[in-house]
Structure formats: C-alpha cells, structure tokens
Amino acid sequence: MPLVTTKEMFKKAYEGGYAVGAFNVNNMEIVQGITEACQEQKSPVVLQVSKGARAYANHTYLVKMVEAAVANCPDIPIALHLDHGPDFETCKSCIDGGFTSVMIDGSSLPFEENIALAKKVVDYAHEHGVVVEAELGTLAGVEDEVSVSAEDSSYTRPEEVEEFVSRTGCDSLAIAIGTSHGAYKFTAEQCTRNEQGILVPPPLRFDVLEDISKRLPGFPIVLHGSSSVPQDFVKKINEHGGKMPDAIGIPEEELRQAAKMSVCKINIDSDIRLAITATIREYFDVHPDHFDPRQYLKPARQAVKDMVTHKIVNVLGSNGKA
C-alpha cells in the first residue's frame, strides 16, 4: 500500500467514533517505534513532520524513512503530513516533495488573511492530489517551532467555522478547545491539585466542540497539543537527573471522549519525546560504561512503540481499523 491521504481514514474514523493518531517523527527510531505499533495493532496512522524536523533531519531523509516504513508495514494506511506549515512556500515544497497532506497554520492571522492563505494552499494542494488541514483558534504553549503565550491564545469561535471551511475548501480543521503545545501545557495557577499533589488541568471545552460539530456535520476536526505527559515518564526523568517540575498534559479520558465525537485526528509529540528521554536517562544511570548508541536507542525505540500501542488501544480507539 503506497502513502495515502487522510481523506478516507478520517471518513472511517468519523463514522466509527475513533481518532487517528498523528505522531511527529524526527529520526529512524521514532518512525520505527510508531509504525511497528500501528502494524501490530492494525491501526491507520499519520506520520507528521514539522518545520523544525525538516531543518533537523532534512526533508529527503524523512521522506525516505517514511517510505521505508510503508514498505515494512504494507497492511496499514500511512499518511505523510506537514505539521504547522508556516507559509505557502513550505507547504508547496512538501506537496512537491512527496507529502500526501499538509497543514497551513494561519491561526495567528486576522480572519480574512487566514482564509486567503489557506485557500491559496488548498488550490495548489488539490491540483496535486494532496489534502489540507487549516486552523481556527490559537493554542498556547511551546513545541518545536510553535510558541504562543497564554495571553495570545484563543478558543475557536463556532460562528466562524462554516464560512472558513466553505471559503477555503480545507479538508479538515484544527480547533482550539483547551489543549496546548508542549510538556508544560498549563501553569499551576490554571490548575487544581489532587490528593497526591499532582496538578489537574482545566477541562476541555466540549461545549465548543459540540457547537462546531453541529455546524459542520460529518467534517473531520483535529486536536493539536494533545499529549498527556504521562507522569511515570516525568517521574523517571526527574529521578535520573532531569528537572521537569509540574509538567502536565491533557487527561487521556478527555481525549477518548473527543475521539468518540467529531475529532478524527489527535496530534501527539511531547509524549514521544518524554518516552525516549526517560528511557535514555535511566539507561545511562544503569549502564554508565556504555557508549554505543544502539545500546540505548534500542530500548528508547521500544518505549515509543509501547507508548503508541497504549494510545492506539486506550485513547484513540483505532486498533483493528486499518
């Protein structure tokens, strides 16, 4: 099975009440860990590449690694997606360079400028058989090339979505309902603490999601900034020399609820980074004499695979849907 667009996988996800995981990739071990989990669980997947990943690993290397994953996982649909495309030129480069899906992020622009930019990308992408994700509303947080202060973030306004989708022709829409980029998604002041003293984030705005779903029936919605920041990873990092106080993510049960509604794509990046970092920090503490990268990258790859398997089965509900 060659690389596919997200069109058919999102249609099935919407009708089936589950979401497809969109996992950011930066190197070989991450690609392998994600796709091996998806192959075993028979789950569709979106492998997404950010502007920062392209700068780090090089566009060609990333595309070829994903093509290798397609060859090794022939039984599952895999889409290659540009995450947070900052401008038309970046989107065009990815469309011309083998991607099957791109995101144009004009969410920080005024409404009319966001529409104009998204439509320009959509027109070019559709001419080349590529689908487009656009964004309304702005997520707070820091991750890769994205940095938005809490003061500049804003929920998606449901009354704008119909006009935006109809005028741009985008194929899916990323919205802001309370998720956030990075491992530090909320300040302590925004949260409460449970009996164990662990921060509990404010709940997602499901009322906004429901309103948008009514206005766009059958249309696929995307959630960015949806890592859950598993506390066992954070604890392991801190126990082995790291310093990540009060790192907090989105509760998995809320993401599962969103996946049962109109959310067809859930983006996960920070959890991959945490799994790798926690595993490698622990490995070096246990094996201070080791220096072969294969020794510590092998368990790190397994940690990514285990984490993605958990997400597929317990959060996304996409197992057996390939």
PDB file of C-alpha atoms in Angstrom:
ATOM      1  CA  MET A   1       0.000   0.000   0.000  1.00  0.00           C
ATOM      2  CA  PRO A   2       1.529   3.362  -1.025  1.00  0.00           C
ATOM      3  CA  LEU A   3       1.278   6.526   1.048  1.00  0.00           C
ATOM      4  CA  VAL A   4      -2.330   7.712   1.248  1.00  0.00           C
ATOM      5  CA  THR A   5      -4.130  10.958   2.015  1.00  0.00           C
ATOM      6  CA  THR A   6      -6.158  11.307   5.195  1.00  0.00           C
ATOM      7  CA  LYS A   7      -9.500  11.639   3.387  1.00  0.00           C
ATOM      8  CA  GLU A   8     -10.658   8.032   3.609  1.00  0.00           C
ATOM      9  CA  MET A   9      -9.128   7.331   7.036  1.00  0.00           C
ATOM     10  CA  PHE A  10     -10.890  10.402   8.509  1.00  0.00           C
ATOM     11  CA  LYS A  11     -14.217   9.410   6.937  1.00  0.00           C
ATOM     12  CA  LYS A  12     -13.966   5.972   8.568  1.00  0.00           C
ATOM     13  CA  ALA A  13     -12.849   7.499  11.879  1.00  0.00           C
ATOM     14  CA  TYR A  14     -15.764   9.930  11.974  1.00  0.00           C
ATOM     15  CA  GLU A  15     -18.286   7.184  11.257  1.00  0.00           C
ATOM     16  CA  GLY A  16     -16.585   4.744  13.633  1.00  0.00           C
ATOM     17  CA  GLY A  17     -16.218   7.015  16.649  1.00  0.00           C
ATOM     18  CA  TYR A  18     -12.443   6.846  16.911  1.00  0.00           C
ATOM     19  CA  ALA A  19      -9.474   9.065  16.017  1.00  0.00           C
ATOM     20  CA  VAL A  20      -6.292   8.517  14.034  1.00  0.00           C
ATOM     21  CA  GLY A  21      -3.050   9.250  15.844  1.00  0.00           C
ATOM     22  CA  ALA A  22      -0.811  11.873  14.255  1.00  0.00           C
ATOM     23  CA  PHE A  23       2.686  11.337  15.635  1.00  0.00           C
ATOM     24  CA  ASN A  24       5.610  13.657  14.978  1.00  0.00           C
ATOM     25  CA  VAL A  25       8.736  11.997  13.569  1.00  0.00           C
ATOM     26  CA  ASN A  26      12.328  13.227  13.707  1.00  0.00           C
ATOM     27  CA  ASN A  27      14.547  10.169  13.318  1.00  0.00           C
ATOM     28  CA  MET A  28      14.611   6.496  12.374  1.00  0.00           C
ATOM     29  CA  GLU A  29      13.866   5.083  15.828  1.00  0.00           C
ATOM     30  CA  ILE A  30      10.743   7.216  16.192  1.00  0.00           C
ATOM     31  CA  VAL A  31       9.448   6.190  12.755  1.00  0.00           C
ATOM     32  CA  GLN A  32      10.109   2.532  13.546  1.00  0.00           C
ATOM     33  CA  GLY A  33       8.544   2.596  17.011  1.00  0.00           C
ATOM     34  CA  ILE A  34       5.353   4.268  15.779  1.00  0.00           C
ATOM     35  CA  THR A  35       4.802   2.181  12.676  1.00  0.00           C
ATOM     36  CA  GLU A  36       5.661  -1.143  14.292  1.00  0.00           C
ATOM     37  CA  ALA A  37       2.998  -0.458  16.922  1.00  0.00           C
ATOM     38  CA  CYS A  38       0.477   0.506  14.252  1.00  0.00           C
ATOM     39  CA  GLN A  39       1.257  -2.551  12.144  1.00  0.00           C
ATOM     40  CA  GLU A  40       0.767  -4.875  15.117  1.00  0.00           C
ATOM     41  CA  GLN A  41      -2.437  -3.143  16.186  1.00  0.00           C
ATOM     42  CA  LYS A  42      -3.717  -2.833  12.603  1.00  0.00           C
ATOM     43  CA  SER A  43      -4.174   0.911  13.025  1.00  0.00           C
ATOM     44  CA  PRO A  44      -4.062   3.675  10.421  1.00  0.00           C
ATOM     45  CA  VAL A  45      -1.556   6.398  11.225  1.00  0.00           C
ATOM     46  CA  VAL A  46      -0.454   9.894  10.274  1.00  0.00           C
ATOM     47  CA  LEU A  47       3.299  10.460  10.414  1.00  0.00           C
ATOM     48  CA  GLN A  48       3.807  14.187  10.638  1.00  0.00           C
ATOM     49  CA  VAL A  49       6.849  16.345  10.093  1.00  0.00           C
ATOM     50  CA  SER A  50       7.290  19.864  11.404  1.00  0.00           C
ATOM     51  CA  LYS A  51       9.348  22.718  10.014  1.00  0.00           C
ATOM     52  CA  GLY A  52      11.838  22.023  12.801  1.00  0.00           C
ATOM     53  CA  ALA A  53      12.043  18.327  11.911  1.00  0.00           C
ATOM     54  CA  ARG A  54      12.792  19.195   8.286  1.00  0.00           C
ATOM     55  CA  ALA A  55      15.551  21.533   9.428  1.00  0.00           C
ATOM     56  CA  TYR A  56      16.974  18.886  11.776  1.00  0.00           C
ATOM     57  CA  ALA A  57      16.774  15.703   9.708  1.00  0.00           C
ATOM     58  CA  ASN A  58      16.438  17.029   6.138  1.00  0.00           C
ATOM     59  CA  HIS A  59      13.299  16.663   4.020  1.00  0.00           C
ATOM     60  CA  THR A  60      14.701  13.854   1.851  1.00  0.00           C
ATOM     61  CA  TYR A  61      15.865  11.711   4.772  1.00  0.00           C
ATOM     62  CA  LEU A  62      12.465  11.999   6.441  1.00  0.00           C
ATOM     63  CA  VAL A  63      10.537  11.110   3.288  1.00  0.00           C
ATOM     64  CA  LYS A  64      12.768   8.110   2.602  1.00  0.00           C
ATOM     65  CA  MET A  65      12.421   6.841   6.182  1.00  0.00           C
ATOM     66  CA  VAL A  66       8.641   7.061   5.886  1.00  0.00           C
ATOM     67  CA  GLU A  67       8.782   5.263   2.528  1.00  0.00           C
ATOM     68  CA  ALA A  68      10.805   2.520   4.239  1.00  0.00           C
ATOM     69  CA  ALA A  69       8.112   2.271   6.920  1.00  0.00           C
ATOM     70  CA  VAL A  70       5.457   1.933   4.209  1.00  0.00           C
ATOM     71  CA  ALA A  71       7.430  -0.927   2.664  1.00  0.00           C
ATOM     72  CA  ASN A  72       7.804  -2.655   6.038  1.00  0.00           C
ATOM     73  CA  CYS A  73       4.184  -2.088   7.118  1.00  0.00           C
ATOM     74  CA  PRO A  74       2.214  -2.893   3.957  1.00  0.00           C
ATOM     75  CA  ASP A  75      -1.050  -3.699   5.708  1.00  0.00           C
ATOM     76  CA  ILE A  76      -1.835  -0.282   7.197  1.00  0.00           C
ATOM     77  CA  PRO A  77      -2.675   3.111   5.663  1.00  0.00           C
ATOM     78  CA  ILE A  78       0.053   5.695   6.339  1.00  0.00           C
ATOM     79  CA  ALA A  79      -0.235   9.402   5.528  1.00  0.00           C
ATOM     80  CA  LEU A  80       2.743  11.775   5.479  1.00  0.00           C
ATOM     81  CA  HIS A  81       1.694  15.169   6.812  1.00  0.00           C
ATOM     82  CA  LEU A  82       3.315  18.581   7.254  1.00  0.00           C
ATOM     83  CA  ASP A  83       2.612  19.831  10.779  1.00  0.00           C
ATOM     84  CA  HIS A  84       2.216  23.602  11.273  1.00  0.00           C
ATOM     85  CA  GLY A  85       3.237  24.742   7.828  1.00  0.00           C
ATOM     86  CA  PRO A  86       4.108  28.415   8.396  1.00  0.00           C
ATOM     87  CA  ASP A  87       3.656  29.680   4.833  1.00  0.00           C
ATOM     88  CA  PHE A  88       2.688  28.779   1.275  1.00  0.00           C
ATOM     89  CA  GLU A  89       6.277  28.102   0.206  1.00  0.00           C
ATOM     90  CA  THR A  90       6.828  25.442   2.900  1.00  0.00           C
ATOM     91  CA  CYS A  91       3.540  23.753   2.031  1.00  0.00           C
ATOM     92  CA  LYS A  92       4.375  23.813  -1.680  1.00  0.00           C
ATOM     93  CA  SER A  93       7.794  22.282  -1.011  1.00  0.00           C
ATOM     94  CA  CYS A  94       6.202  19.408   0.887  1.00  0.00           C
ATOM     95  CA  ILE A  95       3.440  18.914  -1.691  1.00  0.00           C
ATOM     96  CA  ASP A  96       6.049  18.784  -4.451  1.00  0.00           C
ATOM     97  CA  GLY A  97       8.293  16.584  -2.292  1.00  0.00           C
ATOM     98  CA  GLY A  98       6.021  13.594  -1.681  1.00  0.00           C
ATOM     99  CA  PHE A  99       3.771  14.556   1.256  1.00  0.00           C
ATOM    100  CA  THR A 100       0.142  13.474   0.996  1.00  0.00           C
ATOM    101  CA  SER A 101      -1.217  16.024   3.466  1.00  0.00           C
ATOM    102  CA  VAL A 102      -0.180  19.485   4.651  1.00  0.00           C
ATOM    103  CA  MET A 103      -1.289  21.854   7.375  1.00  0.00           C
ATOM    104  CA  ILE A 104      -1.240  25.577   6.778  1.00  0.00           C
ATOM    105  CA  ASP A 105      -1.228  27.398  10.097  1.00  0.00           C
ATOM    106  CA  GLY A 106      -2.618  30.892   9.650  1.00  0.00           C
ATOM    107  CA  SER A 107      -4.283  30.847  13.059  1.00  0.00           C
ATOM    108  CA  SER A 108      -2.338  33.888  14.269  1.00  0.00           C
ATOM    109  CA  LEU A 109      -3.522  35.967  11.300  1.00  0.00           C
ATOM    110  CA  PRO A 110      -6.716  38.037  11.059  1.00  0.00           C
ATOM    111  CA  PHE A 111      -9.703  36.001   9.847  1.00  0.00           C
ATOM    112  CA  GLU A 112      -9.647  37.225   6.227  1.00  0.00           C
ATOM    113  CA  GLU A 113      -5.878  36.747   5.900  1.00  0.00           C
ATOM    114  CA  ASN A 114      -6.135  33.241   7.356  1.00  0.00           C
ATOM    115  CA  ILE A 115      -8.802  32.415   4.753  1.00  0.00           C
ATOM    116  CA  ALA A 116      -6.755  33.846   1.877  1.00  0.00           C
ATOM    117  CA  LEU A 117      -3.616  31.929   2.865  1.00  0.00           C
ATOM    118  CA  ALA A 118      -5.466  28.662   3.450  1.00  0.00           C
ATOM    119  CA  LYS A 119      -7.287  28.919   0.108  1.00  0.00           C
ATOM    120  CA  LYS A 120      -4.031  29.528  -1.741  1.00  0.00           C
ATOM    121  CA  VAL A 121      -2.574  26.343  -0.221  1.00  0.00           C
ATOM    122  CA  VAL A 122      -5.781  24.374  -0.825  1.00  0.00           C
ATOM    123  CA  ASP A 123      -5.917  25.359  -4.501  1.00  0.00           C
ATOM    124  CA  TYR A 124      -2.340  24.206  -5.086  1.00  0.00           C
ATOM    125  CA  ALA A 125      -2.625  21.066  -2.953  1.00  0.00           C
ATOM    126  CA  HIS A 126      -5.855  19.840  -4.531  1.00  0.00           C
ATOM    127  CA  GLU A 127      -4.331  20.261  -8.007  1.00  0.00           C
ATOM    128  CA  HIS A 128      -1.689  17.761  -6.878  1.00  0.00           C
ATOM    129  CA  GLY A 129      -3.965  15.283  -5.062  1.00  0.00           C
ATOM    130  CA  VAL A 130      -2.914  16.434  -1.581  1.00  0.00           C
ATOM    131  CA  VAL A 131      -5.281  17.285   1.283  1.00  0.00           C
ATOM    132  CA  VAL A 132      -5.088  20.321   3.557  1.00  0.00           C
ATOM    133  CA  GLU A 133      -5.635  20.936   7.255  1.00  0.00           C
ATOM    134  CA  ALA A 134      -6.190  24.528   8.379  1.00  0.00           C
ATOM    135  CA  GLU A 135      -6.602  26.046  11.835  1.00  0.00           C
ATOM    136  CA  LEU A 136      -9.021  28.420  13.547  1.00  0.00           C
ATOM    137  CA  GLY A 137      -8.284  29.500  17.106  1.00  0.00           C
ATOM    138  CA  THR A 138      -4.823  29.636  18.648  1.00  0.00           C
ATOM    139  CA  LEU A 139      -3.274  27.143  21.082  1.00  0.00           C
ATOM    140  CA  ALA A 140      -0.950  28.317  23.818  1.00  0.00           C
ATOM    141  CA  GLY A 141       2.344  26.615  24.611  1.00  0.00           C
ATOM    142  CA  VAL A 142       5.764  25.911  23.164  1.00  0.00           C
ATOM    143  CA  GLU A 143       6.637  22.966  20.944  1.00  0.00           C
ATOM    144  CA  ASP A 144       9.170  22.792  18.140  1.00  0.00           C
ATOM    145  CA  GLU A 145       8.707  25.939  16.003  1.00  0.00           C
ATOM    146  CA  VAL A 146       5.420  26.941  17.675  1.00  0.00           C
ATOM    147  CA  SER A 147       5.395  29.410  20.567  1.00  0.00           C
ATOM    148  CA  VAL A 148       2.229  31.162  21.730  1.00  0.00           C
ATOM    149  CA  SER A 149       1.714  32.885  25.084  1.00  0.00           C
ATOM    150  CA  ALA A 150      -1.375  32.124  27.155  1.00  0.00           C
ATOM    151  CA  GLU A 151      -2.465  35.736  26.675  1.00  0.00           C
ATOM    152  CA  ASP A 152      -2.397  35.363  22.875  1.00  0.00           C
ATOM    153  CA  SER A 153      -4.255  32.043  22.776  1.00  0.00           C
ATOM    154  CA  SER A 154      -7.950  31.929  21.944  1.00  0.00           C
ATOM    155  CA  TYR A 155     -10.736  29.375  21.655  1.00  0.00           C
ATOM    156  CA  THR A 156     -12.157  28.691  18.221  1.00  0.00           C
ATOM    157  CA  ARG A 157     -15.329  30.711  17.599  1.00  0.00           C
ATOM    158  CA  PRO A 158     -18.002  28.273  16.363  1.00  0.00           C
ATOM    159  CA  GLU A 159     -19.810  31.017  14.451  1.00  0.00           C
ATOM    160  CA  GLU A 160     -16.789  31.357  12.132  1.00  0.00           C
ATOM    161  CA  VAL A 161     -16.218  27.733  11.143  1.00  0.00           C
ATOM    162  CA  GLU A 162     -18.805  27.346   8.389  1.00  0.00           C
ATOM    163  CA  GLU A 163     -17.632  30.405   6.499  1.00  0.00           C
ATOM    164  CA  PHE A 164     -13.991  29.439   6.955  1.00  0.00           C
ATOM    165  CA  VAL A 165     -14.411  25.880   5.675  1.00  0.00           C
ATOM    166  CA  SER A 166     -16.646  26.836   2.756  1.00  0.00           C
ATOM    167  CA  ARG A 167     -14.404  29.673   1.569  1.00  0.00           C
ATOM    168  CA  THR A 168     -11.092  27.839   1.954  1.00  0.00           C
ATOM    169  CA  GLY A 169     -12.131  24.364   0.828  1.00  0.00           C
ATOM    170  CA  CYS A 170      -9.900  22.801   3.514  1.00  0.00           C
ATOM    171  CA  ASP A 171     -10.292  19.074   4.173  1.00  0.00           C
ATOM    172  CA  SER A 172     -10.012  19.151   7.984  1.00  0.00           C
ATOM    173  CA  LEU A 173      -9.986  21.832  10.648  1.00  0.00           C
ATOM    174  CA  ALA A 174      -7.769  22.140  13.720  1.00  0.00           C
ATOM    175  CA  ILE A 175      -9.579  23.886  16.568  1.00  0.00           C
ATOM    176  CA  ALA A 176      -8.694  25.269  19.987  1.00  0.00           C
ATOM    177  CA  ILE A 177     -10.785  23.921  22.875  1.00  0.00           C
ATOM    178  CA  GLY A 178      -8.217  23.937  25.673  1.00  0.00           C
ATOM    179  CA  THR A 179      -5.365  21.734  24.501  1.00  0.00           C
ATOM    180  CA  SER A 180      -1.884  23.248  24.461  1.00  0.00           C
ATOM    181  CA  HIS A 181       1.547  22.608  22.956  1.00  0.00           C
ATOM    182  CA  GLY A 182       4.481  21.154  24.855  1.00  0.00           C
ATOM    183  CA  ALA A 183       5.007  19.344  28.164  1.00  0.00           C
ATOM    184  CA  TYR A 184       4.098  22.398  30.251  1.00  0.00           C
ATOM    185  CA  LYS A 185       0.602  22.949  28.963  1.00  0.00           C
ATOM    186  CA  PHE A 186      -0.759  24.819  31.967  1.00  0.00           C
ATOM    187  CA  THR A 187       0.545  26.993  34.775  1.00  0.00           C
ATOM    188  CA  ALA A 188      -0.042  25.939  38.369  1.00  0.00           C
ATOM    189  CA  GLU A 189      -2.481  28.845  38.678  1.00  0.00           C
ATOM    190  CA  GLN A 190      -4.647  27.413  35.892  1.00  0.00           C
ATOM    191  CA  CYS A 191      -4.893  24.019  37.613  1.00  0.00           C
ATOM    192  CA  THR A 192      -6.103  22.443  40.808  1.00  0.00           C
ATOM    193  CA  ARG A 193      -4.178  19.780  42.739  1.00  0.00           C
ATOM    194  CA  ASN A 194      -5.494  16.338  43.613  1.00  0.00           C
ATOM    195  CA  GLU A 195      -4.933  14.455  46.888  1.00  0.00           C
ATOM    196  CA  GLN A 196      -1.472  13.381  45.703  1.00  0.00           C
ATOM    197  CA  GLY A 197      -0.493  16.963  44.993  1.00  0.00           C
ATOM    198  CA  ILE A 198      -0.482  16.406  41.220  1.00  0.00           C
ATOM    199  CA  LEU A 199      -1.753  19.222  39.027  1.00  0.00           C
ATOM    200  CA  VAL A 200      -5.166  18.688  37.417  1.00  0.00           C
ATOM    201  CA  PRO A 201      -5.683  20.817  34.289  1.00  0.00           C
ATOM    202  CA  PRO A 202      -8.883  22.673  33.422  1.00  0.00           C
ATOM    203  CA  PRO A 203     -11.295  20.504  31.387  1.00  0.00           C
ATOM    204  CA  LEU A 204     -11.531  20.737  27.610  1.00  0.00           C
ATOM    205  CA  ARG A 205     -14.328  22.891  26.190  1.00  0.00           C
ATOM    206  CA  PHE A 206     -16.571  20.148  24.883  1.00  0.00           C
ATOM    207  CA  ASP A 207     -19.365  22.698  24.502  1.00  0.00           C
ATOM    208  CA  VAL A 208     -17.288  24.444  21.823  1.00  0.00           C
ATOM    209  CA  LEU A 209     -16.566  21.115  20.112  1.00  0.00           C
ATOM    210  CA  GLU A 210     -20.247  20.162  20.135  1.00  0.00           C
ATOM    211  CA  ASP A 211     -21.267  23.505  18.652  1.00  0.00           C
ATOM    212  CA  ILE A 212     -18.679  23.196  15.883  1.00  0.00           C
ATOM    213  CA  SER A 213     -19.769  19.615  15.169  1.00  0.00           C
ATOM    214  CA  LYS A 214     -23.388  20.726  14.718  1.00  0.00           C
ATOM    215  CA  ARG A 215     -22.328  23.455  12.308  1.00  0.00           C
ATOM    216  CA  LEU A 216     -20.027  21.112  10.344  1.00  0.00           C
ATOM    217  CA  PRO A 217     -21.767  17.721  10.363  1.00  0.00           C
ATOM    218  CA  GLY A 218     -19.509  14.931   9.141  1.00  0.00           C
ATOM    219  CA  PHE A 219     -16.486  17.218   8.867  1.00  0.00           C
ATOM    220  CA  PRO A 220     -13.216  15.981  10.430  1.00  0.00           C
ATOM    221  CA  ILE A 221     -11.900  18.001  13.372  1.00  0.00           C
ATOM    222  CA  VAL A 222      -8.272  17.953  14.574  1.00  0.00           C
ATOM    223  CA  LEU A 223      -6.826  18.452  18.059  1.00  0.00           C
ATOM    224  CA  HIS A 224      -3.284  19.761  18.357  1.00  0.00           C
ATOM    225  CA  GLY A 225      -1.292  19.808  21.591  1.00  0.00           C
ATOM    226  CA  SER A 226      -2.834  16.563  22.808  1.00  0.00           C
ATOM    227  CA  SER A 227      -0.005  14.800  24.583  1.00  0.00           C
ATOM    228  CA  SER A 228      -0.958  13.561  28.043  1.00  0.00           C
ATOM    229  CA  VAL A 229       2.520  13.984  29.564  1.00  0.00           C
ATOM    230  CA  PRO A 230       2.464  10.609  31.420  1.00  0.00           C
ATOM    231  CA  GLN A 231       3.612  11.173  34.960  1.00  0.00           C
ATOM    232  CA  ASP A 232       5.638   7.948  35.049  1.00  0.00           C
ATOM    233  CA  PHE A 233       7.863   9.385  32.314  1.00  0.00           C
ATOM    234  CA  VAL A 234       8.168  12.701  34.133  1.00  0.00           C
ATOM    235  CA  LYS A 235       8.988  10.904  37.389  1.00  0.00           C
ATOM    236  CA  LYS A 236      11.634   8.728  35.704  1.00  0.00           C
ATOM    237  CA  ILE A 237      13.236  11.776  34.080  1.00  0.00           C
ATOM    238  CA  ASN A 238      13.361  13.606  37.411  1.00  0.00           C
ATOM    239  CA  GLU A 239      14.728  10.550  39.223  1.00  0.00           C
ATOM    240  CA  HIS A 240      17.586  10.275  36.750  1.00  0.00           C
ATOM    241  CA  GLY A 241      18.900  13.812  36.696  1.00  0.00           C
ATOM    242  CA  GLY A 242      16.141  15.705  34.905  1.00  0.00           C
ATOM    243  CA  LYS A 243      14.266  18.751  36.119  1.00  0.00           C
ATOM    244  CA  MET A 244      10.655  18.843  34.958  1.00  0.00           C
ATOM    245  CA  PRO A 245       8.562  20.168  37.838  1.00  0.00           C
ATOM    246  CA  ASP A 246       4.819  20.443  37.256  1.00  0.00           C
ATOM    247  CA  ALA A 247       4.860  19.122  33.681  1.00  0.00           C
ATOM    248  CA  ILE A 248       1.210  18.355  32.925  1.00  0.00           C
ATOM    249  CA  GLY A 249      -0.803  17.227  29.897  1.00  0.00           C
ATOM    250  CA  ILE A 250      -4.326  16.517  28.675  1.00  0.00           C
ATOM    251  CA  PRO A 251      -6.152  13.723  30.539  1.00  0.00           C
ATOM    252  CA  GLU A 252      -6.478  10.681  28.315  1.00  0.00           C
ATOM    253  CA  GLU A 253     -10.130  10.122  29.177  1.00  0.00           C
ATOM    254  CA  GLU A 254     -10.962  13.556  27.751  1.00  0.00           C
ATOM    255  CA  LEU A 255      -9.127  12.759  24.533  1.00  0.00           C
ATOM    256  CA  ARG A 256     -11.021   9.467  24.271  1.00  0.00           C
ATOM    257  CA  GLN A 257     -14.280  11.375  24.635  1.00  0.00           C
ATOM    258  CA  ALA A 258     -13.228  13.781  21.870  1.00  0.00           C
ATOM    259  CA  ALA A 259     -12.328  10.824  19.637  1.00  0.00           C
ATOM    260  CA  LYS A 260     -15.852   9.480  20.022  1.00  0.00           C
ATOM    261  CA  MET A 261     -17.214  12.789  18.735  1.00  0.00           C
ATOM    262  CA  SER A 262     -16.073  14.649  15.592  1.00  0.00           C
ATOM    263  CA  VAL A 263     -12.330  14.636  16.340  1.00  0.00           C
ATOM    264  CA  CYS A 264     -10.703  12.398  13.721  1.00  0.00           C
ATOM    265  CA  LYS A 265      -7.019  13.291  14.240  1.00  0.00           C
ATOM    266  CA  ILE A 266      -5.219  13.726  17.549  1.00  0.00           C
ATOM    267  CA  ASN A 267      -1.665  15.095  17.485  1.00  0.00           C
ATOM    268  CA  ILE A 268       0.915  13.594  19.845  1.00  0.00           C
ATOM    269  CA  ASP A 269       4.536  14.740  20.009  1.00  0.00           C
ATOM    270  CA  SER A 270       5.694  15.538  23.560  1.00  0.00           C
ATOM    271  CA  ASP A 271       4.800  12.069  24.849  1.00  0.00           C
ATOM    272  CA  ILE A 272       7.193  10.551  22.305  1.00  0.00           C
ATOM    273  CA  ARG A 273       9.974  12.865  23.455  1.00  0.00           C
ATOM    274  CA  LEU A 274       9.281  12.061  27.092  1.00  0.00           C
ATOM    275  CA  ALA A 275       9.305   8.293  26.467  1.00  0.00           C
ATOM    276  CA  ILE A 276      12.664   8.492  24.715  1.00  0.00           C
ATOM    277  CA  THR A 277      14.281  10.852  27.202  1.00  0.00           C
ATOM    278  CA  ALA A 278      13.081   8.943  30.275  1.00  0.00           C
ATOM    279  CA  THR A 279      14.359   5.668  28.845  1.00  0.00           C
ATOM    280  CA  ILE A 280      17.762   7.031  27.857  1.00  0.00           C
ATOM    281  CA  ARG A 281      18.298   8.852  31.182  1.00  0.00           C
ATOM    282  CA  GLU A 282      17.540   5.668  33.091  1.00  0.00           C
ATOM    283  CA  TYR A 283      19.733   3.607  30.765  1.00  0.00           C
ATOM    284  CA  PHE A 284      22.796   5.784  31.324  1.00  0.00           C
ATOM    285  CA  ASP A 285      22.327   5.667  35.082  1.00  0.00           C
ATOM    286  CA  VAL A 286      22.198   1.863  34.981  1.00  0.00           C
ATOM    287  CA  HIS A 287      24.941   1.483  32.337  1.00  0.00           C
ATOM    288  CA  PRO A 288      27.385   4.391  32.766  1.00  0.00           C
ATOM    289  CA  ASP A 289      30.058   2.470  30.881  1.00  0.00           C
ATOM    290  CA  HIS A 290      28.053   2.060  27.675  1.00  0.00           C
ATOM    291  CA  PHE A 291      28.692   4.329  24.697  1.00  0.00           C
ATOM    292  CA  ASP A 292      27.246   2.518  21.658  1.00  0.00           C
ATOM    293  CA  PRO A 293      24.149   4.496  20.536  1.00  0.00           C
ATOM    294  CA  ARG A 294      22.445   1.255  19.526  1.00  0.00           C
ATOM    295  CA  GLN A 295      22.523   0.128  23.149  1.00  0.00           C
ATOM    296  CA  TYR A 296      20.378   2.986  24.436  1.00  0.00           C
ATOM    297  CA  LEU A 297      18.385   3.768  21.290  1.00  0.00           C
ATOM    298  CA  LYS A 298      17.004   0.221  21.122  1.00  0.00           C
ATOM    299  CA  PRO A 299      15.104   0.477  24.450  1.00  0.00           C
ATOM    300  CA  ALA A 300      14.158   4.055  23.563  1.00  0.00           C
ATOM    301  CA  ARG A 301      12.575   2.787  20.346  1.00  0.00           C
ATOM    302  CA  GLN A 302      10.712   0.123  22.318  1.00  0.00           C
ATOM    303  CA  ALA A 303       9.435   2.802  24.715  1.00  0.00           C
ATOM    304  CA  VAL A 304       7.999   4.726  21.762  1.00  0.00           C
ATOM    305  CA  LYS A 305       6.360   1.545  20.458  1.00  0.00           C
ATOM    306  CA  ASP A 306       4.841   0.720  23.852  1.00  0.00           C
ATOM    307  CA  MET A 307       3.552   4.263  24.324  1.00  0.00           C
ATOM    308  CA  VAL A 308       1.992   4.393  20.839  1.00  0.00           C
ATOM    309  CA  THR A 309       0.379   0.986  21.390  1.00  0.00           C
ATOM    310  CA  HIS A 310      -1.199   2.313  24.574  1.00  0.00           C
ATOM    311  CA  LYS A 311      -2.504   5.394  22.755  1.00  0.00           C
ATOM    312  CA  ILE A 312      -3.972   3.339  19.915  1.00  0.00           C
ATOM    313  CA  VAL A 313      -5.852   0.977  22.213  1.00  0.00           C
ATOM    314  CA  ASN A 314      -6.829   3.172  25.151  1.00  0.00           C
ATOM    315  CA  VAL A 315      -7.065   6.712  23.775  1.00  0.00           C
ATOM    316  CA  LEU A 316      -7.608   6.723  20.032  1.00  0.00           C
ATOM    317  CA  GLY A 317      -9.617   3.510  19.655  1.00  0.00           C
ATOM    318  CA  SER A 318      -8.067   2.961  16.218  1.00  0.00           C
ATOM    319  CA  ASN A 319      -6.870  -0.620  16.756  1.00  0.00           C
ATOM    320  CA  GLY A 320      -8.229  -3.016  14.127  1.00  0.00           C
ATOM    321  CA  LYS A 321      -9.346  -0.133  11.895  1.00  0.00           C
ATOM    322  CA  ALA A 322      -6.662  -0.366   9.194  1.00  0.00           C
TER     323      ALA A 322
END
